[in-house]
Short mmCIF file of C-alpha atoms in Angstrom, two decimals:
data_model
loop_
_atom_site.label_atom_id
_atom_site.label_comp_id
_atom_site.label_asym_id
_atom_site.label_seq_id
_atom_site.Cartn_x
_atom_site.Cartn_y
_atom_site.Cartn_z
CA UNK I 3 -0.42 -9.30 16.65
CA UNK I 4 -0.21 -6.27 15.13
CA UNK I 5 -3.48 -4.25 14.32
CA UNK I 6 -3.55 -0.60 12.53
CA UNK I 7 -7.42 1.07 12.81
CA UNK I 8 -7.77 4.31 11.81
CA UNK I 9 -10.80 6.40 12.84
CA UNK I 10 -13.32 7.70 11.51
CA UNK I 11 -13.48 6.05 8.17
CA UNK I 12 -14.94 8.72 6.16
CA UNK I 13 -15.01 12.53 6.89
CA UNK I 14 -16.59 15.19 4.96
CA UNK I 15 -15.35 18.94 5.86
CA UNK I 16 -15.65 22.58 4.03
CA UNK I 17 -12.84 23.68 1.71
CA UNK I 18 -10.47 25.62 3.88
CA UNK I 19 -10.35 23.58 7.21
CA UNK I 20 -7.46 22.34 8.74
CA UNK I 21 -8.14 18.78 9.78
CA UNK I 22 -6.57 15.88 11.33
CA UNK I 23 -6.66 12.18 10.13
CA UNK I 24 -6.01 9.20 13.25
CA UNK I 25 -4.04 6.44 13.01
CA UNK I 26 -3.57 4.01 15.98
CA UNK I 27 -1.35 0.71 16.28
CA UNK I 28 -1.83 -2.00 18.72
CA UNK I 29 2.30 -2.90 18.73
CA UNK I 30 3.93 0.34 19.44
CA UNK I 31 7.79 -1.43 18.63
CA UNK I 32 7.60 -0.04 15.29
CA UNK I 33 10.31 0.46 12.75
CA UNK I 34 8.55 3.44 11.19
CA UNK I 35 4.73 4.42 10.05
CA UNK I 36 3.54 5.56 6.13
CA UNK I 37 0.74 7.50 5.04
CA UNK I 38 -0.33 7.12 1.99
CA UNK I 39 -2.86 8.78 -0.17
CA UNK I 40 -5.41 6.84 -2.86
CA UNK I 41 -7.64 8.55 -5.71
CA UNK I 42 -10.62 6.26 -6.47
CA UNK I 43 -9.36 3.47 -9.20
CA UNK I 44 -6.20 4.24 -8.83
CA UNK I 45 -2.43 3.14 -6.93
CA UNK I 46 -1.43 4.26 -3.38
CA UNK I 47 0.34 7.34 -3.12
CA UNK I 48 3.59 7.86 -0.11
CA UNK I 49 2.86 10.76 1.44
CA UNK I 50 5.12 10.68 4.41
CA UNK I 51 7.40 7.90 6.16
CA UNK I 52 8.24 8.86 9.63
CA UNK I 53 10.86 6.52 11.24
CA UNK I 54 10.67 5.41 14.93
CA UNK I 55 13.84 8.00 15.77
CA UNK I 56 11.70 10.75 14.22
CA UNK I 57 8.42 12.35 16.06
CA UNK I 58 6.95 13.76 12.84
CA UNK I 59 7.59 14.84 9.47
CA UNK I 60 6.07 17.51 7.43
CA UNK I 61 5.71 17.70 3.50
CA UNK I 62 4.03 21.14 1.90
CA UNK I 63 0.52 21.44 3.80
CA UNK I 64 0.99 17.77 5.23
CA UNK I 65 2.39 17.18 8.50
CA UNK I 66 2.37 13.91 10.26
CA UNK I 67 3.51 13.19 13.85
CA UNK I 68 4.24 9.70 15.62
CA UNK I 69 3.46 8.91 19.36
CA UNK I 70 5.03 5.20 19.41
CA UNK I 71 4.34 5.40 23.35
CA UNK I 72 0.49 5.90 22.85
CA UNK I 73 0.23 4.27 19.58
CA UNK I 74 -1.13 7.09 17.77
CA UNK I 75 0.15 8.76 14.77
CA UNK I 76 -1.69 11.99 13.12
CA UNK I 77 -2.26 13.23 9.81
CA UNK I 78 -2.62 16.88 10.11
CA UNK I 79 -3.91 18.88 6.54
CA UNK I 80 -3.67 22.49 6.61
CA UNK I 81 -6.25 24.69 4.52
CA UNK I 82 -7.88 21.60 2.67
CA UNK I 83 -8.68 21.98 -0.78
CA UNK I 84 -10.84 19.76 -2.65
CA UNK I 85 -7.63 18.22 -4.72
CA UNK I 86 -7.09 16.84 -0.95
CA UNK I 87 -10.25 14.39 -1.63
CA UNK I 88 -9.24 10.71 -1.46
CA UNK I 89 -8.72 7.92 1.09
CA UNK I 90 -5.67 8.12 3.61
CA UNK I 91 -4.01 5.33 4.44
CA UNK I 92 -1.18 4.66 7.07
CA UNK I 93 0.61 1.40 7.44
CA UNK I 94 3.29 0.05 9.62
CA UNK I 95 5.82 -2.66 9.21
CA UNK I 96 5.43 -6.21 11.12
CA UNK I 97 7.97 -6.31 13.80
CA UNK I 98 11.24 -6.08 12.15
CA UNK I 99 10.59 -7.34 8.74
CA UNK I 100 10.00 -4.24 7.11
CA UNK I 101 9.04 -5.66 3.69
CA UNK I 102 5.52 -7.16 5.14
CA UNK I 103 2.84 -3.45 6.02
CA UNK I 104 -0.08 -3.40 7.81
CA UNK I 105 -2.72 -1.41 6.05
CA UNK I 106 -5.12 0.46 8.20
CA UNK I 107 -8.50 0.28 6.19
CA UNK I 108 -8.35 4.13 5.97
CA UNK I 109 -10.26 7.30 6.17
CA UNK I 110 -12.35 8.54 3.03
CA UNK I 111 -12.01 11.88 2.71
CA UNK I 112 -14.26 14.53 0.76
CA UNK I 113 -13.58 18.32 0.85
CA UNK I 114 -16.02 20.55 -0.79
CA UNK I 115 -15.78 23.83 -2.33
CA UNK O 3 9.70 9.26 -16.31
CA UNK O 4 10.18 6.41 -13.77
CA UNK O 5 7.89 4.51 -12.40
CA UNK O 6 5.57 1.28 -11.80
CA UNK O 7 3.43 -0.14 -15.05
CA UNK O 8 0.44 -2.92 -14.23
CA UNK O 9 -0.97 -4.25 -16.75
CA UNK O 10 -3.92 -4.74 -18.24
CA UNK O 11 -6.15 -2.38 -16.67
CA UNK O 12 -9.02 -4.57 -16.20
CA UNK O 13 -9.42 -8.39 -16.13
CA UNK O 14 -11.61 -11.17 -16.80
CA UNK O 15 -10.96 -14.58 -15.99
CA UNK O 16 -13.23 -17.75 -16.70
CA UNK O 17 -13.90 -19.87 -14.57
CA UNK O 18 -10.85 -22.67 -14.05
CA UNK O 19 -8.49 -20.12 -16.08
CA UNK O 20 -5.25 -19.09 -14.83
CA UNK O 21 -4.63 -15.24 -15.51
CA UNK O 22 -1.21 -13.22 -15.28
CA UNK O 23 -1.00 -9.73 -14.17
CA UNK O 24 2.30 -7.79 -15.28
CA UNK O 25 4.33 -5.45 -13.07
CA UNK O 26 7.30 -3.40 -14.37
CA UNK O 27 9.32 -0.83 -12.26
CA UNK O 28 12.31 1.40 -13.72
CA UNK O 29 12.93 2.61 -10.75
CA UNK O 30 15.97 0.51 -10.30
CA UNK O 31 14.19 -0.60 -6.78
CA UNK O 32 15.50 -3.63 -5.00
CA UNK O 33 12.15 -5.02 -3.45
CA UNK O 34 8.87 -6.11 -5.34
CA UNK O 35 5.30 -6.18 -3.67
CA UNK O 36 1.69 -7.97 -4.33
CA UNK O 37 -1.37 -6.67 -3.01
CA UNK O 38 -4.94 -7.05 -2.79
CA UNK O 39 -7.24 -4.94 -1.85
CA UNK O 40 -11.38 -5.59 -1.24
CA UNK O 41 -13.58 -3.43 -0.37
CA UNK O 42 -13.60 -2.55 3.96
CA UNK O 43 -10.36 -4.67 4.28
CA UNK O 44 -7.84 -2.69 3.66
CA UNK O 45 -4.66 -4.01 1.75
CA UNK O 46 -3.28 -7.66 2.29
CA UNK O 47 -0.02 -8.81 1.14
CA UNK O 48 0.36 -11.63 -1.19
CA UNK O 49 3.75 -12.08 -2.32
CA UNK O 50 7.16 -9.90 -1.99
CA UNK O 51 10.84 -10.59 -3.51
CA UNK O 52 13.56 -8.57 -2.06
CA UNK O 53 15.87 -9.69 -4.63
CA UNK O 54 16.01 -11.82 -7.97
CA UNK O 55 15.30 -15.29 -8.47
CA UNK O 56 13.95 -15.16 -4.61
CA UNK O 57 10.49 -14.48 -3.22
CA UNK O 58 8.46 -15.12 -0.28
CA UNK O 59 4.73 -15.62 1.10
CA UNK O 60 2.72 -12.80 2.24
CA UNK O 61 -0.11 -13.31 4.74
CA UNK O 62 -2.66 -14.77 1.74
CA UNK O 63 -0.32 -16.53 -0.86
CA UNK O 64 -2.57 -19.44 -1.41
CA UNK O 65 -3.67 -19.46 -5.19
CA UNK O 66 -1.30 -17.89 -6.11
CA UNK O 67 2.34 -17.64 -8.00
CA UNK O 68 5.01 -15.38 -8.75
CA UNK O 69 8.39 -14.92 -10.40
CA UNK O 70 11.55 -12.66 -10.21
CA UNK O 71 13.63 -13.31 -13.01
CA UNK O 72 14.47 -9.53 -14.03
CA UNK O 73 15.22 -7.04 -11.05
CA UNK O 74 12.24 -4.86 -13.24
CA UNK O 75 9.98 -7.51 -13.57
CA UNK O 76 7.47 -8.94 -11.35
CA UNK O 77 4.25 -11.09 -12.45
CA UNK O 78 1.36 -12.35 -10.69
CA UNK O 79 -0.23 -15.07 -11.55
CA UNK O 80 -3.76 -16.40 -10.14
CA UNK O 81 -4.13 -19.64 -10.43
CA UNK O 82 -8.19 -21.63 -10.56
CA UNK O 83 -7.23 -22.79 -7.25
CA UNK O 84 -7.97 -19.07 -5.97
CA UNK O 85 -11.88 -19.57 -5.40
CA UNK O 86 -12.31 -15.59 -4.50
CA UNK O 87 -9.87 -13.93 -7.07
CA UNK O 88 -11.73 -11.14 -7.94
CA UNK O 89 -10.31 -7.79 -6.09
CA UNK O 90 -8.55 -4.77 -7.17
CA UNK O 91 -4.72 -6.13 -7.16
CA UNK O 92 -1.64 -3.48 -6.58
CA UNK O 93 2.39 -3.69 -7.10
CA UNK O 94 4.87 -1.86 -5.00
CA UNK O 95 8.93 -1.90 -5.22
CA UNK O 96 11.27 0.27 -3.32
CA UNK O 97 14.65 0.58 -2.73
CA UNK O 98 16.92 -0.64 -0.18
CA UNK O 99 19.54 2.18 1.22
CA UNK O 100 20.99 3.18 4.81
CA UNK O 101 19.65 4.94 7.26
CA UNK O 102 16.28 3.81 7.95
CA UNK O 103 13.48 1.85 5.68
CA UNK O 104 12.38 3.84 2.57
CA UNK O 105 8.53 4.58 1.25
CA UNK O 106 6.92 2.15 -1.23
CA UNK O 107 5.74 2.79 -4.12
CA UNK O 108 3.14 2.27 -6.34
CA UNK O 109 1.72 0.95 -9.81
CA UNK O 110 -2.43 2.06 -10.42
CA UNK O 111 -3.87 -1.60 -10.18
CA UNK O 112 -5.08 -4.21 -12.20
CA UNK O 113 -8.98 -4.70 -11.54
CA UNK O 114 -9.70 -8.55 -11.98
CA UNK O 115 -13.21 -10.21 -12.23
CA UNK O 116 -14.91 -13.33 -13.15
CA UNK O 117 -16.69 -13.61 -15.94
#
Protein backbone atom coordinates (compact mmCIF):
# COMPACT_ATOMS: atom_id res chain seq x y z
CA UNK A 1 0.00 0.00 0.00
CA UNK A 2 1.01 3.13 -0.89
CA UNK A 3 2.15 5.68 1.87
CA UNK A 4 3.43 9.47 1.11
CA UNK A 5 5.16 11.13 4.59
CA UNK A 6 6.74 14.13 4.23
CA UNK A 7 9.22 15.40 6.85
CA UNK A 8 9.42 17.68 8.98
CA UNK A 9 5.91 18.91 9.26
CA UNK A 10 6.48 22.43 10.04
CA UNK A 11 9.67 24.56 9.41
CA UNK A 12 10.29 28.04 10.32
CA UNK A 13 13.42 29.77 8.42
CA UNK A 14 14.68 33.62 7.89
CA UNK A 15 13.53 35.49 4.78
CA UNK A 16 16.19 34.89 2.22
CA UNK A 17 17.13 31.12 2.69
CA UNK A 18 17.08 28.67 0.20
CA UNK A 19 15.41 25.61 1.63
CA UNK A 20 14.33 22.23 0.75
CA UNK A 21 10.92 20.53 1.50
CA UNK A 22 11.00 16.18 1.63
CA UNK A 23 8.72 14.08 0.23
CA UNK A 24 9.10 10.24 0.43
CA UNK A 25 6.80 7.34 -1.07
CA UNK A 26 6.69 3.85 0.07
CA UNK A 27 5.67 2.47 -3.79
CA UNK A 28 8.28 3.92 -5.98
CA UNK A 29 6.09 2.57 -9.47
CA UNK A 30 4.71 5.90 -9.75
CA UNK A 31 2.99 7.53 -12.65
CA UNK A 32 4.12 11.00 -11.61
CA UNK A 33 4.36 13.16 -8.13
CA UNK A 34 2.48 16.92 -7.42
CA UNK A 35 3.33 19.52 -5.12
CA UNK A 36 0.99 21.60 -4.18
CA UNK A 37 0.86 24.71 -2.16
CA UNK A 38 -2.17 25.72 0.55
CA UNK A 39 -2.78 29.29 2.23
CA UNK A 40 -4.63 28.79 5.55
CA UNK A 41 -8.64 28.54 4.70
CA UNK A 42 -8.14 28.25 1.48
CA UNK A 43 -7.92 25.48 -1.88
CA UNK A 44 -4.71 23.58 -2.87
CA UNK A 45 -2.56 25.21 -5.19
CA UNK A 46 -0.37 22.87 -8.30
CA UNK A 47 2.83 23.92 -8.06
CA UNK A 48 4.67 21.37 -10.08
CA UNK A 49 3.76 17.81 -11.66
CA UNK A 50 6.81 15.89 -12.46
CA UNK A 51 6.08 12.68 -14.47
CA UNK A 52 7.94 9.36 -13.84
CA UNK A 53 10.04 9.98 -17.40
CA UNK A 54 11.06 13.35 -15.95
CA UNK A 55 13.80 13.77 -12.94
CA UNK A 56 12.63 17.26 -11.97
CA UNK A 57 10.92 20.25 -13.01
CA UNK A 58 11.48 23.80 -12.16
CA UNK A 59 8.85 26.74 -12.09
CA UNK A 60 10.27 30.55 -11.22
CA UNK A 61 12.17 30.07 -7.73
CA UNK A 62 10.58 26.44 -7.38
CA UNK A 63 12.37 23.49 -8.44
CA UNK A 64 11.35 20.00 -7.67
CA UNK A 65 13.29 16.78 -8.43
CA UNK A 66 12.05 13.00 -8.36
CA UNK A 67 14.23 9.98 -7.21
CA UNK A 68 11.53 7.10 -8.01
CA UNK A 69 14.54 4.60 -7.14
CA UNK A 70 14.91 5.99 -3.51
CA UNK A 71 11.47 7.21 -3.13
CA UNK A 72 12.28 10.67 -2.46
CA UNK A 73 11.18 13.70 -4.22
CA UNK A 74 12.43 17.41 -3.15
CA UNK A 75 10.99 20.69 -3.03
CA UNK A 76 13.78 23.06 -3.38
CA UNK A 77 12.77 27.18 -2.72
CA UNK A 78 15.30 29.58 -3.67
CA UNK A 79 15.59 33.03 -1.70
CA UNK A 80 12.28 32.49 0.40
CA UNK A 81 10.17 35.31 0.89
CA UNK A 82 7.50 35.47 3.34
CA UNK A 83 4.65 35.28 0.38
CA UNK A 84 6.32 31.59 0.35
CA UNK A 85 4.44 30.95 3.88
CA UNK A 86 1.89 28.10 3.62
CA UNK A 87 1.72 24.30 3.81
CA UNK A 88 3.36 22.12 0.93
CA UNK A 89 1.84 19.31 -0.09
CA UNK A 90 2.97 16.49 -2.57
CA UNK A 91 0.80 13.66 -3.66
CA UNK A 92 1.15 10.71 -5.89
CA UNK A 93 -1.28 8.67 -7.85
CA UNK A 94 -2.35 4.95 -6.66
CA UNK A 95 -0.75 2.55 -8.96
CA UNK A 96 -2.08 3.27 -12.31
CA UNK A 97 -5.33 4.90 -11.63
CA UNK A 98 -4.27 8.29 -11.75
CA UNK A 99 -7.60 9.88 -10.74
CA UNK A 100 -7.28 8.47 -6.91
CA UNK A 101 -3.80 10.90 -4.97
CA UNK A 102 -2.22 10.21 -2.02
CA UNK A 103 -1.82 13.29 0.07
CA UNK A 104 1.24 13.51 2.18
CA UNK A 105 0.00 15.41 5.41
CA UNK A 106 2.51 18.20 4.48
CA UNK A 107 5.05 20.59 5.74
CA UNK A 108 3.88 24.03 7.36
CA UNK A 109 5.95 26.49 6.35
CA UNK A 110 6.63 30.10 7.92
CA UNK A 111 9.26 32.52 6.51
CA UNK A 112 9.87 35.66 8.36
CA UNK A 113 11.04 38.96 7.39
CA UNK B 1 -11.50 34.06 -15.51
CA UNK B 2 -11.73 30.23 -15.28
CA UNK B 3 -11.85 28.37 -12.58
CA UNK B 4 -13.45 26.15 -9.64
CA UNK B 5 -16.55 27.83 -7.46
CA UNK B 6 -17.61 25.88 -3.94
CA UNK B 7 -20.19 26.98 -2.45
CA UNK B 8 -21.31 28.22 0.45
CA UNK B 9 -18.33 29.16 2.26
CA UNK B 10 -19.24 27.84 5.53
CA UNK B 11 -21.82 25.23 6.68
CA UNK B 12 -24.01 24.17 9.33
CA UNK B 13 -25.88 21.13 9.41
CA UNK B 14 -28.37 19.85 12.21
CA UNK B 15 -28.27 17.02 13.41
CA UNK B 16 -30.14 14.16 11.01
CA UNK B 17 -30.04 16.91 8.08
CA UNK B 18 -28.74 16.17 4.78
CA UNK B 19 -26.61 19.19 3.37
CA UNK B 20 -25.37 19.80 -0.36
CA UNK B 21 -22.17 21.39 -1.19
CA UNK B 22 -21.92 22.92 -4.86
CA UNK B 23 -18.92 22.61 -7.17
CA UNK B 24 -18.71 24.40 -10.57
CA UNK B 25 -15.61 24.33 -12.92
CA UNK B 26 -15.38 26.35 -16.36
CA UNK B 27 -12.49 24.99 -17.03
CA UNK B 28 -13.93 22.68 -19.58
CA UNK B 29 -12.02 19.77 -17.41
CA UNK B 30 -12.99 16.19 -17.99
CA UNK B 31 -12.54 14.76 -14.34
CA UNK B 32 -14.32 15.92 -11.03
CA UNK B 33 -12.83 15.36 -7.42
CA UNK B 34 -14.21 15.24 -3.57
CA UNK B 35 -12.06 15.76 -0.76
CA UNK B 36 -11.83 15.99 2.83
CA UNK B 37 -9.47 17.21 4.72
CA UNK B 38 -9.09 17.09 8.93
CA UNK B 39 -6.75 18.37 10.72
CA UNK B 40 -3.06 15.95 10.82
CA UNK B 41 -4.62 13.67 8.08
CA UNK B 42 -3.92 15.01 5.19
CA UNK B 43 -6.51 14.87 2.22
CA UNK B 44 -8.80 11.71 1.62
CA UNK B 45 -10.73 11.13 -1.41
CA UNK B 46 -14.39 10.75 -1.37
CA UNK B 47 -15.84 10.62 -4.66
CA UNK B 48 -14.41 11.27 -8.41
CA UNK B 49 -16.33 11.19 -11.97
CA UNK B 50 -14.15 11.08 -14.94
CA UNK B 51 -16.98 11.69 -17.13
CA UNK B 52 -20.85 12.53 -17.05
CA UNK B 53 -23.56 10.61 -15.70
CA UNK B 54 -20.59 8.24 -14.18
CA UNK B 55 -18.79 8.37 -10.85
CA UNK B 56 -16.96 6.23 -8.56
CA UNK B 57 -15.96 5.60 -4.72
CA UNK B 58 -12.99 7.12 -3.24
CA UNK B 59 -11.29 5.52 -0.22
CA UNK B 60 -14.20 7.07 2.38
CA UNK B 61 -17.50 7.26 0.28
CA UNK B 62 -19.70 6.04 3.02
CA UNK B 63 -22.30 8.87 3.88
CA UNK B 64 -22.09 10.18 1.19
CA UNK B 65 -23.61 11.01 -2.53
CA UNK B 66 -22.82 12.62 -5.64
CA UNK B 67 -24.01 13.47 -9.13
CA UNK B 68 -22.61 14.32 -12.66
CA UNK B 69 -25.25 15.46 -14.73
CA UNK B 70 -23.42 18.63 -16.36
CA UNK B 71 -19.65 18.13 -17.40
CA UNK B 72 -19.39 21.71 -15.05
CA UNK B 73 -21.26 20.52 -12.33
CA UNK B 74 -20.43 18.44 -9.46
CA UNK B 75 -22.40 18.31 -5.95
CA UNK B 76 -21.74 16.72 -2.77
CA UNK B 77 -24.10 15.74 -0.73
CA UNK B 78 -23.68 14.47 3.07
CA UNK B 79 -26.10 12.50 4.05
CA UNK B 80 -27.19 11.96 8.40
CA UNK B 81 -25.74 8.66 7.89
CA UNK B 82 -22.16 10.47 7.96
CA UNK B 83 -21.73 10.44 11.93
CA UNK B 84 -18.28 12.63 11.62
CA UNK B 85 -19.19 15.14 8.75
CA UNK B 86 -17.68 18.01 9.97
CA UNK B 87 -14.17 18.77 8.03
CA UNK B 88 -13.01 21.28 5.65
CA UNK B 89 -14.32 19.65 2.17
CA UNK B 90 -12.35 20.51 -1.33
CA UNK B 91 -13.26 20.00 -5.26
CA UNK B 92 -10.73 19.35 -7.93
CA UNK B 93 -11.31 18.73 -11.91
CA UNK B 94 -8.67 18.48 -14.51
CA UNK B 95 -8.36 17.67 -17.85
CA UNK B 96 -7.62 14.63 -19.67
CA UNK B 97 -4.91 15.12 -22.71
CA UNK B 98 -1.81 13.03 -24.11
CA UNK B 99 1.30 12.77 -23.00
CA UNK B 100 1.32 12.13 -19.44
CA UNK B 101 -1.38 12.87 -16.45
CA UNK B 102 -2.10 16.62 -15.95
CA UNK B 103 -2.15 18.75 -12.41
CA UNK B 104 -5.46 19.10 -10.49
CA UNK B 105 -6.95 21.78 -9.64
CA UNK B 106 -8.64 23.45 -7.13
CA UNK B 107 -11.90 25.23 -5.68
CA UNK B 108 -11.16 27.17 -1.88
CA UNK B 109 -13.39 24.74 0.27
CA UNK B 110 -16.53 24.57 1.84
CA UNK B 111 -16.02 24.47 5.79
CA UNK B 112 -18.95 22.25 7.23
CA UNK B 113 -19.94 21.92 10.97
CA UNK B 114 -22.60 20.72 13.20
CA UNK B 115 -24.62 22.80 14.83
Amino acid sequence: KQEVTQIPAALSVPEGENLVLNCSFTDSAIYNLQWFRQDPGKGLTSLLLIQSSQREQTSGRLNASLDKSSGRSTLYIAASQPGDSATYLCAVPISDNTDKLIFGTGTRLQVFP
Amino acid sequence: DGGITQSPKYLFRKEGQNVTLSCEQNLNHDAMYWYRQDPGQGLRLIYYSQIVNDFQKGDIAEGYSVSREKKESFPLTVTSAQKNPTAFYLCASRIYRGGGAQPQHFGDGTRLSIL
